[in-house]
Amino acid sequence: MTNSDFEPLNPGDTIGIIGGGQLGRMLAMAAAKLGLKTIILEPGKDCPASEVAVQTICAPYDDPAALKELVKSCKVITWEFENIPLDAVNFLKENTLLRPNPLALEKSQDRLTEKQFINDLGIATAPYYRVDTIEDIKQGLDRFGSDAILKTRRFGYDGKGQSRLSKQAKSADISAAFDALGRNPSILEGFVTFSREISIIVGRSTNGDIRCYDPAENAHTNGILHTSTLPANITPETRNAAVRIAEKIVTALDYIGVMGVEFFVTPTGDLIVNEIAPRVHNSGHWTEAACAASQFEQHVRAVSGWPLADPTRHSDCVMENLIGDDVNKMPQLLTLPDVSIHLYGKAESRAGRKMGHFTQLSS
Amino acid sequence: MTNSDFEPLNPGDTIGIIGGGQLGRMLAMAAAKLGLKTIILEPGKDCPASEVAVQTICAPYDDPAALKELVKSCKVITWEFENIPLDAVNFLKENTLLRPNPLALEKSQDRLTEKQFINDLGIATAPYYRVDTIEDIKQGLDRFGSDAILKTRRFGYDGKGQSRLSKQAKSADISAAFDALGRNPSILEGFVTFSREISIIVGRSTNGDIRCYDPAENAHTNGILHTSTLPANITPETRNAAVRIAEKIVTALDYIGVMGVEFFVTPTGDLIVNEIAPRVHNSGHWTEAACAASQFEQHVRAVSGWPLADPTRHSDCVMENLIGDDVNKMPQLLTLPDVSIHLYGKAESRAGRKMGHFTQLSS
């Protein structure tokens, strides 16, 4: 169905969310704050979002009966993660209002397609080389003349599905790296020299309005976001360039909702898009503590056909993820002033698992 | 049971909340943000809190089976409103950890007991006169020599259960006023001349720490809170005096949790306590938008045996209630910058019904 078939939602209406992790949980809470109901579709039992949603349908993402039930009960359906099975996407596209535009899923589910799409907009990415065979990897390394990262084209996140390769990598190393990715279709990304990593959380509404939160400066540990700091240590020119790129991407996709765009900032201040995430994004969690309306509210407003919120930041801040046993810092965090804590209700803390985050405000 | 029998809660533990209105809803959301679960006890179907709680027990507040289930499933039980049947309070007091101290309910459920308790602490209230008969009302009016308000001792809120009486009221008026209150035990309150109304949201933790949010200046319409403005237009001396009074009250009650204390400020800057509310309070809703931790989080922290949050305000603000059809302003509110909107998920808007609120931030 097309967007023009639909009126904006009213308070009391229901939004379907595909995926019941912490992003779904925070979307559900933001929807509740605006008087909207949510139904979660998630195969995992006792998922984080189920605790704050009106209903949870516990079934695979592509379960036909579950999808039908979701369509029947919801005015609009959105998602918290991009790796939704294409069968489900196609069913929803045909039978209900699915927002954002699923074209964004098509582009972002495959690293190769994503990079081609971004380059086609005249926006820089890391150099990349399509990999189907061992030979492709060798050719790519030769071409770049630099260290590189081998990444699966699909289903990678938080540094998973990746292997680093030296430019002098031997055949055995190359073979082992490709084996580690199951010899799945991959891309080789040439190493980019960068000064810092930033991201923009951009929202676009049904009427084409676009609002960007201030860029966050991000630090990663073991491939997982560790901190997002506001303001980022960048020039106004770099900031404006990042905003223009984010605007260009959401416009090209006729996107409705919130998207995270990750950038490398080169030593000369140029921007290279690392990745786009067609959903609310970990590097935007600070918005809940430092803005009148969070990225989660912004996404809910957009998919509801409502006006976007003002993304102005009232405070500087640092958001820090609580990964695995970091959550044991909770008693100490509770004693700190000007800190907003957010836990995700996950029973078991495992290495690398995102258990929560906190945002330290400053003036 | 006593507080010393209990360890602080851990993330993942469950809090029981008696009452499923908007205050219960916002308590449940604050608990979820801290990784805690909530179970609501509420006789009304489809109550606002049920949409964001893990479970809702739909039964009368004093239903024995429901109370037993709540006790079994929860580490601590608290409430969103003070008019809990005493049988339920007594059962919970005997069988689980009930926070705040139910002594606060005993004092605040009866306007006469409440005023005596406050006066006994050396704190001023409006002059009052106990009313059991028509004759008592006449004697009270004579004694005050001013207009007065007749209020039922129990179960009044938002201006309900009240009648204003002129100092020259005739017997017929007096009789009609008492009839309107069902001739229930009442008090007559002498009119107080005041310049403004303020309130303090005070929190007290298990270790006796006390934190007060900044006083809000409140404006009422038809007996219902309309706006709370921060900062209040009061001197630092009045502010400090209000804080000291709030501290004295929660200490005397060995109170654990958040309480709202409403004051009249006289033209000479003196303070008169109007009312105490042993729970989160409408005049504290601004804290959600203008502080790192809201009054709801503060209450959850306190009853969980956790340290209190820093109540520092990062922004000035005005909170405005959306009463009845005010909620139709929603489309316009969504277009305003620096506004945090909070709706309660109530399906039907009725005159005088609190449907939501919004907080306009300024720097």
PDB file of N, CA and C in Angstrom, chain B residues 69-156:
ATOM      1  N   GLU B  69      -1.651 -12.925  45.601  1.00  0.00           N
ATOM      2  CA  GLU B  69      -0.888 -13.114  44.368  1.00  0.00           C
ATOM      3  C   GLU B  69       0.171 -12.018  44.231  1.00  0.00           C
ATOM      4  N   LEU B  70      -0.230 -10.804  44.545  1.00  0.00           N
ATOM      5  CA  LEU B  70       0.692  -9.672  44.442  1.00  0.00           C
ATOM      6  C   LEU B  70       1.878  -9.862  45.390  1.00  0.00           C
ATOM      7  N   VAL B  71       1.573 -10.266  46.613  1.00  0.00           N
ATOM      8  CA  VAL B  71       2.624 -10.478  47.609  1.00  0.00           C
ATOM      9  C   VAL B  71       3.596 -11.553  47.136  1.00  0.00           C
ATOM     10  N   LYS B  72       3.035 -12.597  46.555  1.00  0.00           N
ATOM     11  CA  LYS B  72       3.853 -13.731  46.120  1.00  0.00           C
ATOM     12  C   LYS B  72       4.800 -13.326  44.981  1.00  0.00           C
ATOM     13  N   SER B  73       4.331 -12.443  44.106  1.00  0.00           N
ATOM     14  CA  SER B  73       5.087 -12.145  42.881  1.00  0.00           C
ATOM     15  C   SER B  73       6.029 -10.958  43.010  1.00  0.00           C
ATOM     16  N   CYS B  74       5.893 -10.172  44.081  1.00  0.00           N
ATOM     17  CA  CYS B  74       6.627  -8.903  44.145  1.00  0.00           C
ATOM     18  C   CYS B  74       7.573  -8.851  45.339  1.00  0.00           C
ATOM     19  N   LYS B  75       8.706  -8.179  45.149  1.00  0.00           N
ATOM     20  CA  LYS B  75       9.661  -7.986  46.235  1.00  0.00           C
ATOM     21  C   LYS B  75       9.216  -6.853  47.157  1.00  0.00           C
ATOM     22  N   VAL B  76       8.535  -5.870  46.577  1.00  0.00           N
ATOM     23  CA  VAL B  76       8.065  -4.731  47.370  1.00  0.00           C
ATOM     24  C   VAL B  76       6.774  -4.248  46.713  1.00  0.00           C
ATOM     25  N   ILE B  77       5.897  -3.685  47.521  1.00  0.00           N
ATOM     26  CA  ILE B  77       4.636  -3.179  46.976  1.00  0.00           C
ATOM     27  C   ILE B  77       4.504  -1.702  47.335  1.00  0.00           C
ATOM     28  N   THR B  78       4.055  -0.912  46.369  1.00  0.00           N
ATOM     29  CA  THR B  78       3.842   0.511  46.601  1.00  0.00           C
ATOM     30  C   THR B  78       2.493   0.895  45.998  1.00  0.00           C
ATOM     31  N   TRP B  79       2.188   2.175  45.981  1.00  0.00           N
ATOM     32  CA  TRP B  79       0.873   2.594  45.485  1.00  0.00           C
ATOM     33  C   TRP B  79       0.986   3.875  44.688  1.00  0.00           C
ATOM     34  N   GLU B  80      -0.059   4.130  43.896  1.00  0.00           N
ATOM     35  CA  GLU B  80      -0.107   5.377  43.127  1.00  0.00           C
ATOM     36  C   GLU B  80      -1.152   6.333  43.682  1.00  0.00           C
ATOM     37  N   PHE B  81      -1.928   5.898  44.659  1.00  0.00           N
ATOM     38  CA  PHE B  81      -2.970   6.768  45.214  1.00  0.00           C
ATOM     39  C   PHE B  81      -3.183   6.399  46.679  1.00  0.00           C
ATOM     40  N   GLU B  82      -3.667   7.362  47.475  1.00  0.00           N
ATOM     41  CA  GLU B  82      -3.643   7.146  48.909  1.00  0.00           C
ATOM     42  C   GLU B  82      -4.898   6.527  49.485  1.00  0.00           C
ATOM     43  N   ASN B  83      -5.960   6.412  48.674  1.00  0.00           N
ATOM     44  CA  ASN B  83      -7.216   5.927  49.249  1.00  0.00           C
ATOM     45  C   ASN B  83      -7.363   4.411  49.155  1.00  0.00           C
ATOM     46  N   ILE B  84      -6.321   3.722  49.577  1.00  0.00           N
ATOM     47  CA  ILE B  84      -6.333   2.262  49.564  1.00  0.00           C
ATOM     48  C   ILE B  84      -7.123   1.786  50.786  1.00  0.00           C
ATOM     49  N   PRO B  85      -8.027   0.814  50.607  1.00  0.00           N
ATOM     50  CA  PRO B  85      -8.786   0.312  51.754  1.00  0.00           C
ATOM     51  C   PRO B  85      -7.849  -0.153  52.880  1.00  0.00           C
ATOM     52  N   LEU B  86      -8.232   0.164  54.117  1.00  0.00           N
ATOM     53  CA  LEU B  86      -7.343  -0.153  55.241  1.00  0.00           C
ATOM     54  C   LEU B  86      -7.122  -1.654  55.418  1.00  0.00           C
ATOM     55  N   ASP B  87      -8.129  -2.463  55.072  1.00  0.00           N
ATOM     56  CA  ASP B  87      -7.951  -3.919  55.156  1.00  0.00           C
ATOM     57  C   ASP B  87      -6.788  -4.375  54.285  1.00  0.00           C
ATOM     58  N   ALA B  88      -6.733  -3.802  53.086  1.00  0.00           N
ATOM     59  CA  ALA B  88      -5.653  -4.160  52.158  1.00  0.00           C
ATOM     60  C   ALA B  88      -4.315  -3.711  52.733  1.00  0.00           C
ATOM     61  N   VAL B  89      -4.286  -2.486  53.253  1.00  0.00           N
ATOM     62  CA  VAL B  89      -3.045  -1.966  53.834  1.00  0.00           C
ATOM     63  C   VAL B  89      -2.569  -2.889  54.946  1.00  0.00           C
ATOM     64  N   ASN B  90      -3.503  -3.285  55.820  1.00  0.00           N
ATOM     65  CA  ASN B  90      -3.109  -4.115  56.958  1.00  0.00           C
ATOM     66  C   ASN B  90      -2.603  -5.480  56.508  1.00  0.00           C
ATOM     67  N   PHE B  91      -3.266  -6.060  55.516  1.00  0.00           N
ATOM     68  CA  PHE B  91      -2.803  -7.353  55.009  1.00  0.00           C
ATOM     69  C   PHE B  91      -1.389  -7.230  54.448  1.00  0.00           C
ATOM     70  N   LEU B  92      -1.166  -6.198  53.660  1.00  0.00           N
ATOM     71  CA  LEU B  92       0.143  -6.035  53.012  1.00  0.00           C
ATOM     72  C   LEU B  92       1.233  -5.753  54.038  1.00  0.00           C
ATOM     73  N   LYS B  93       0.889  -4.939  55.022  1.00  0.00           N
ATOM     74  CA  LYS B  93       1.840  -4.579  56.085  1.00  0.00           C
ATOM     75  C   LYS B  93       2.322  -5.834  56.813  1.00  0.00           C
ATOM     76  N   GLU B  94       1.412  -6.760  57.010  1.00  0.00           N
ATOM     77  CA  GLU B  94       1.743  -7.986  57.744  1.00  0.00           C
ATOM     78  C   GLU B  94       2.560  -8.947  56.901  1.00  0.00           C
ATOM     79  N   ASN B  95       2.303  -8.939  55.592  1.00  0.00           N
ATOM     80  CA  ASN B  95       2.775 -10.046  54.764  1.00  0.00           C
ATOM     81  C   ASN B  95       3.872  -9.726  53.770  1.00  0.00           C
ATOM     82  N   THR B  96       4.200  -8.463  53.625  1.00  0.00           N
ATOM     83  CA  THR B  96       5.237  -8.137  52.649  1.00  0.00           C
ATOM     84  C   THR B  96       5.852  -6.795  53.015  1.00  0.00           C
ATOM     85  N   LEU B  97       6.703  -6.332  52.127  1.00  0.00           N
ATOM     86  CA  LEU B  97       7.291  -5.019  52.333  1.00  0.00           C
ATOM     87  C   LEU B  97       6.426  -4.010  51.586  1.00  0.00           C
ATOM     88  N   LEU B  98       5.800  -3.127  52.349  1.00  0.00           N
ATOM     89  CA  LEU B  98       4.928  -2.106  51.777  1.00  0.00           C
ATOM     90  C   LEU B  98       5.638  -0.775  51.957  1.00  0.00           C
ATOM     91  N   ARG B  99       5.909  -0.089  50.873  1.00  0.00           N
ATOM     92  CA  ARG B  99       6.589   1.206  50.948  1.00  0.00           C
ATOM     93  C   ARG B  99       5.837   2.208  50.113  1.00  0.00           C
ATOM     94  N   PRO B 100       5.690   3.458  50.522  1.00  0.00           N
ATOM     95  CA  PRO B 100       6.169   4.057  51.770  1.00  0.00           C
ATOM     96  C   PRO B 100       5.527   3.430  53.019  1.00  0.00           C
ATOM     97  N   ASN B 101       5.990   3.904  54.158  1.00  0.00           N
ATOM     98  CA  ASN B 101       5.425   3.533  55.448  1.00  0.00           C
ATOM     99  C   ASN B 101       3.917   3.807  55.432  1.00  0.00           C
ATOM    100  N   PRO B 102       3.090   2.785  55.671  1.00  0.00           N
ATOM    101  CA  PRO B 102       1.639   2.995  55.605  1.00  0.00           C
ATOM    102  C   PRO B 102       1.113   3.999  56.633  1.00  0.00           C
ATOM    103  N   LEU B 103       1.918   4.349  57.605  1.00  0.00           N
ATOM    104  CA  LEU B 103       1.533   5.421  58.524  1.00  0.00           C
ATOM    105  C   LEU B 103       1.143   6.684  57.743  1.00  0.00           C
ATOM    106  N   ALA B 104       1.800   6.896  56.609  1.00  0.00           N
ATOM    107  CA  ALA B 104       1.495   8.073  55.784  1.00  0.00           C
ATOM    108  C   ALA B 104       0.076   8.000  55.231  1.00  0.00           C
ATOM    109  N   LEU B 105      -0.407   6.775  54.954  1.00  0.00           N
ATOM    110  CA  LEU B 105      -1.787   6.617  54.481  1.00  0.00           C
ATOM    111  C   LEU B 105      -2.765   6.945  55.597  1.00  0.00           C
ATOM    112  N   GLU B 106      -2.458   6.409  56.765  1.00  0.00           N
ATOM    113  CA  GLU B 106      -3.312   6.638  57.929  1.00  0.00           C
ATOM    114  C   GLU B 106      -3.477   8.138  58.171  1.00  0.00           C
ATOM    115  N   LYS B 107      -2.371   8.859  58.083  1.00  0.00           N
ATOM    116  CA  LYS B 107      -2.432  10.299  58.331  1.00  0.00           C
ATOM    117  C   LYS B 107      -3.144  11.030  57.202  1.00  0.00           C
ATOM    118  N   SER B 108      -2.900  10.643  55.966  1.00  0.00           N
ATOM    119  CA  SER B 108      -3.373  11.477  54.857  1.00  0.00           C
ATOM    120  C   SER B 108      -4.753  11.084  54.341  1.00  0.00           C
ATOM    121  N   GLN B 109      -5.256   9.920  54.755  1.00  0.00           N
ATOM    122  CA  GLN B 109      -6.585   9.520  54.257  1.00  0.00           C
ATOM    123  C   GLN B 109      -7.693  10.336  54.907  1.00  0.00           C
ATOM    124  N   ASP B 110      -7.386  11.002  55.990  1.00  0.00           N
ATOM    125  CA  ASP B 110      -8.396  11.770  56.731  1.00  0.00           C
ATOM    126  C   ASP B 110      -7.864  13.194  56.899  1.00  0.00           C
ATOM    127  N   ARG B 111      -8.592  14.168  56.325  1.00  0.00           N
ATOM    128  CA  ARG B 111      -8.095  15.548  56.350  1.00  0.00           C
ATOM    129  C   ARG B 111      -7.892  16.067  57.769  1.00  0.00           C
ATOM    130  N   LEU B 112      -8.721  15.581  58.705  1.00  0.00           N
ATOM    131  CA  LEU B 112      -8.586  16.052  60.088  1.00  0.00           C
ATOM    132  C   LEU B 112      -7.292  15.514  60.705  1.00  0.00           C
ATOM    133  N   THR B 113      -7.090  14.212  60.553  1.00  0.00           N
ATOM    134  CA  THR B 113      -5.873  13.586  61.088  1.00  0.00           C
ATOM    135  C   THR B 113      -4.632  14.212  60.460  1.00  0.00           C
ATOM    136  N   GLU B 114      -4.699  14.460  59.160  1.00  0.00           N
ATOM    137  CA  GLU B 114      -3.555  15.031  58.444  1.00  0.00           C
ATOM    138  C   GLU B 114      -3.183  16.401  59.009  1.00  0.00           C
ATOM    139  N   LYS B 115      -4.197  17.249  59.199  1.00  0.00           N
ATOM    140  CA  LYS B 115      -3.909  18.597  59.683  1.00  0.00           C
ATOM    141  C   LYS B 115      -3.385  18.564  61.111  1.00  0.00           C
ATOM    142  N   GLN B 116      -3.966  17.679  61.946  1.00  0.00           N
ATOM    143  CA  GLN B 116      -3.473  17.559  63.321  1.00  0.00           C
ATOM    144  C   GLN B 116      -2.016  17.104  63.327  1.00  0.00           C
ATOM    145  N   PHE B 117      -1.717  16.140  62.489  1.00  0.00           N
ATOM    146  CA  PHE B 117      -0.339  15.621  62.389  1.00  0.00           C
ATOM    147  C   PHE B 117       0.629  16.738  61.980  1.00  0.00           C
ATOM    148  N   ILE B 118       0.228  17.522  60.998  1.00  0.00           N
ATOM    149  CA  ILE B 118       1.112  18.593  60.514  1.00  0.00           C
ATOM    150  C   ILE B 118       1.291  19.672  61.588  1.00  0.00           C
ATOM    151  N   ASN B 119       0.198  20.051  62.204  1.00  0.00           N
ATOM    152  CA  ASN B 119       0.289  21.055  63.287  1.00  0.00           C
ATOM    153  C   ASN B 119       1.160  20.549  64.436  1.00  0.00           C
ATOM    154  N   ASP B 120       1.035  19.259  64.736  1.00  0.00           N
ATOM    155  CA  ASP B 120       1.832  18.688  65.834  1.00  0.00           C
ATOM    156  C   ASP B 120       3.330  18.776  65.546  1.00  0.00           C
ATOM    157  N   LEU B 121       3.683  18.903  64.262  1.00  0.00           N
ATOM    158  CA  LEU B 121       5.109  19.071  63.909  1.00  0.00           C
ATOM    159  C   LEU B 121       5.517  20.547  63.986  1.00  0.00           C
ATOM    160  N   GLY B 122       4.570  21.400  64.390  1.00  0.00           N
ATOM    161  CA  GLY B 122       4.881  22.835  64.469  1.00  0.00           C
ATOM    162  C   GLY B 122       4.802  23.516  63.120  1.00  0.00           C
ATOM    163  N   ILE B 123       4.066  22.904  62.183  1.00  0.00           N
ATOM    164  CA  ILE B 123       3.939  23.451  60.830  1.00  0.00           C
ATOM    165  C   ILE B 123       2.517  23.989  60.659  1.00  0.00           C
ATOM    166  N   ALA B 124       2.404  25.175  60.041  1.00  0.00           N
ATOM    167  CA  ALA B 124       1.101  25.832  59.904  1.00  0.00           C
ATOM    168  C   ALA B 124       0.241  25.168  58.831  1.00  0.00           C
ATOM    169  N   THR B 125      -1.045  25.093  59.095  1.00  0.00           N
ATOM    170  CA  THR B 125      -2.041  24.710  58.089  1.00  0.00           C
ATOM    171  C   THR B 125      -3.116  25.798  58.089  1.00  0.00           C
ATOM    172  N   ALA B 126      -4.060  25.713  57.177  1.00  0.00           N
ATOM    173  CA  ALA B 126      -5.241  26.583  57.255  1.00  0.00           C
ATOM    174  C   ALA B 126      -5.964  26.258  58.561  1.00  0.00           C
ATOM    175  N   PRO B 127      -6.666  27.261  59.160  1.00  0.00           N
ATOM    176  CA  PRO B 127      -7.458  26.944  60.345  1.00  0.00           C
ATOM    177  C   PRO B 127      -8.559  25.953  59.958  1.00  0.00           C
ATOM    178  N   TYR B 128      -8.866  25.041  60.840  1.00  0.00           N
ATOM    179  CA  TYR B 128      -9.878  24.034  60.505  1.00  0.00           C
ATOM    180  C   TYR B 128     -10.744  23.753  61.716  1.00  0.00           C
ATOM    181  N   TYR B 129     -11.893  23.191  61.441  1.00  0.00           N
ATOM    182  CA  TYR B 129     -12.859  22.907  62.493  1.00  0.00           C
ATOM    183  C   TYR B 129     -13.513  21.578  62.145  1.00  0.00           C
ATOM    184  N   ARG B 130     -13.564  20.693  63.110  1.00  0.00           N
ATOM    185  CA  ARG B 130     -14.139  19.365  62.888  1.00  0.00           C
ATOM    186  C   ARG B 130     -15.650  19.473  62.720  1.00  0.00           C
ATOM    187  N   VAL B 131     -16.183  18.806  61.704  1.00  0.00           N
ATOM    188  CA  VAL B 131     -17.616  18.909  61.401  1.00  0.00           C
ATOM    189  C   VAL B 131     -18.268  17.528  61.402  1.00  0.00           C
ATOM    190  N   ASP B 132     -19.218  17.360  62.348  1.00  0.00           N
ATOM    191  CA  ASP B 132     -20.055  16.154  62.330  1.00  0.00           C
ATOM    192  C   ASP B 132     -21.526  16.515  62.162  1.00  0.00           C
ATOM    193  N   THR B 133     -21.842  17.786  62.487  1.00  0.00           N
ATOM    194  CA  THR B 133     -23.240  18.236  62.431  1.00  0.00           C
ATOM    195  C   THR B 133     -23.300  19.615  61.774  1.00  0.00           C
ATOM    196  N   ILE B 134     -24.516  20.001  61.398  1.00  0.00           N
ATOM    197  CA  ILE B 134     -24.761  21.349  60.871  1.00  0.00           C
ATOM    198  C   ILE B 134     -24.271  22.402  61.878  1.00  0.00           C
ATOM    199  N   GLU B 135     -24.531  22.139  63.124  1.00  0.00           N
ATOM    200  CA  GLU B 135     -24.160  23.085  64.187  1.00  0.00           C
ATOM    201  C   GLU B 135     -22.646  23.344  64.178  1.00  0.00           C
ATOM    202  N   ASP B 136     -21.860  22.288  63.924  1.00  0.00           N
ATOM    203  CA  ASP B 136     -20.396  22.437  63.873  1.00  0.00           C
ATOM    204  C   ASP B 136     -19.996  23.429  62.776  1.00  0.00           C
ATOM    205  N   ILE B 137     -20.702  23.359  61.644  1.00  0.00           N
ATOM    206  CA  ILE B 137     -20.354  24.257  60.536  1.00  0.00           C
ATOM    207  C   ILE B 137     -20.594  25.704  60.954  1.00  0.00           C
ATOM    208  N   LYS B 138     -21.738  25.937  61.595  1.00  0.00           N
ATOM    209  CA  LYS B 138     -22.060  27.299  62.035  1.00  0.00           C
ATOM    210  C   LYS B 138     -21.019  27.799  63.032  1.00  0.00           C
ATOM    211  N   GLN B 139     -20.650  26.957  63.972  1.00  0.00           N
ATOM    212  CA  GLN B 139     -19.649  27.348  64.975  1.00  0.00           C
ATOM    213  C   GLN B 139     -18.305  27.651  64.308  1.00  0.00           C
ATOM    214  N   GLY B 140     -17.960  26.828  63.330  1.00  0.00           N
ATOM    215  CA  GLY B 140     -16.696  27.041  62.629  1.00  0.00           C
ATOM    216  C   GLY B 140     -16.682  28.376  61.904  1.00  0.00           C
ATOM    217  N   LEU B 141     -17.769  28.673  61.187  1.00  0.00           N
ATOM    218  CA  LEU B 141     -17.845  29.949  60.455  1.00  0.00           C
ATOM    219  C   LEU B 141     -17.739  31.127  61.429  1.00  0.00           C
ATOM    220  N   ASP B 142     -18.415  30.999  62.550  1.00  0.00           N
ATOM    221  CA  ASP B 142     -18.335  32.043  63.581  1.00  0.00           C
ATOM    222  C   ASP B 142     -16.897  32.225  64.049  1.00  0.00           C
ATOM    223  N   ARG B 143     -16.260  31.111  64.312  1.00  0.00           N
ATOM    224  CA  ARG B 143     -14.900  31.206  64.852  1.00  0.00           C
ATOM    225  C   ARG B 143     -13.933  31.846  63.845  1.00  0.00           C
ATOM    226  N   PHE B 144     -14.006  31.411  62.562  1.00  0.00           N
ATOM    227  CA  PHE B 144     -13.051  31.930  61.568  1.00  0.00           C
ATOM    228  C   PHE B 144     -13.349  33.390  61.238  1.00  0.00           C
ATOM    229  N   GLY B 145     -14.643  33.742  61.184  1.00  0.00           N
ATOM    230  CA  GLY B 145     -14.997  35.095  60.738  1.00  0.00           C
ATOM    231  C   GLY B 145     -14.576  35.357  59.299  1.00  0.00           C
ATOM    232  N   SER B 146     -14.449  34.282  58.516  1.00  0.00           N
ATOM    233  CA  SER B 146     -14.078  34.421  57.093  1.00  0.00           C
ATOM    234  C   SER B 146     -14.862  33.392  56.292  1.00  0.00           C
ATOM    235  N   ASP B 147     -14.820  33.530  54.959  1.00  0.00           N
ATOM    236  CA  ASP B 147     -15.373  32.467  54.134  1.00  0.00           C
ATOM    237  C   ASP B 147     -14.600  31.178  54.431  1.00  0.00           C
ATOM    238  N   ALA B 148     -15.199  30.079  54.062  1.00  0.00           N
ATOM    239  CA  ALA B 148     -14.559  28.807  54.410  1.00  0.00           C
ATOM    240  C   ALA B 148     -14.926  27.745  53.376  1.00  0.00           C
ATOM    241  N   ILE B 149     -14.220  26.627  53.424  1.00  0.00           N
ATOM    242  CA  ILE B 149     -14.522  25.507  52.522  1.00  0.00           C
ATOM    243  C   ILE B 149     -14.851  24.286  53.365  1.00  0.00           C
ATOM    244  N   LEU B 150     -15.977  23.700  53.041  1.00  0.00           N
ATOM    245  CA  LEU B 150     -16.382  22.461  53.703  1.00  0.00           C
ATOM    246  C   LEU B 150     -15.859  21.303  52.860  1.00  0.00           C
ATOM    247  N   LYS B 151     -15.102  20.403  53.515  1.00  0.00           N
ATOM    248  CA  LYS B 151     -14.505  19.278  52.770  1.00  0.00           C
ATOM    249  C   LYS B 151     -14.779  17.980  53.505  1.00  0.00           C
ATOM    250  N   THR B 152     -15.110  16.933  52.766  1.00  0.00           N
ATOM    251  CA  THR B 152     -15.213  15.618  53.419  1.00  0.00           C
ATOM    252  C   THR B 152     -13.844  15.259  53.978  1.00  0.00           C
ATOM    253  N   ARG B 153     -13.848  14.519  55.106  1.00  0.00           N
ATOM    254  CA  ARG B 153     -12.559  14.128  55.692  1.00  0.00           C
ATOM    255  C   ARG B 153     -11.853  13.090  54.825  1.00  0.00           C
ATOM    256  N   ARG B 154     -12.642  12.278  54.134  1.00  0.00           N
ATOM    257  CA  ARG B 154     -12.037  11.170  53.382  1.00  0.00           C
ATOM    258  C   ARG B 154     -12.418  11.216  51.909  1.00  0.00           C
ATOM    259  N   PHE B 155     -11.532  10.660  51.052  1.00  0.00           N
ATOM    260  CA  PHE B 155     -11.833  10.377  49.635  1.00  0.00           C
ATOM    261  C   PHE B 155     -12.092  11.609  48.771  1.00  0.00           C
ATOM    262  N   GLY B 156     -11.578  12.753  49.142  1.00  0.00           N
ATOM    263  CA  GLY B 156     -11.699  13.910  48.255  1.00  0.00           C
ATOM    264  C   GLY B 156     -10.428  14.055  47.415  1.00  0.00           C
TER     265      GLY B 156
END
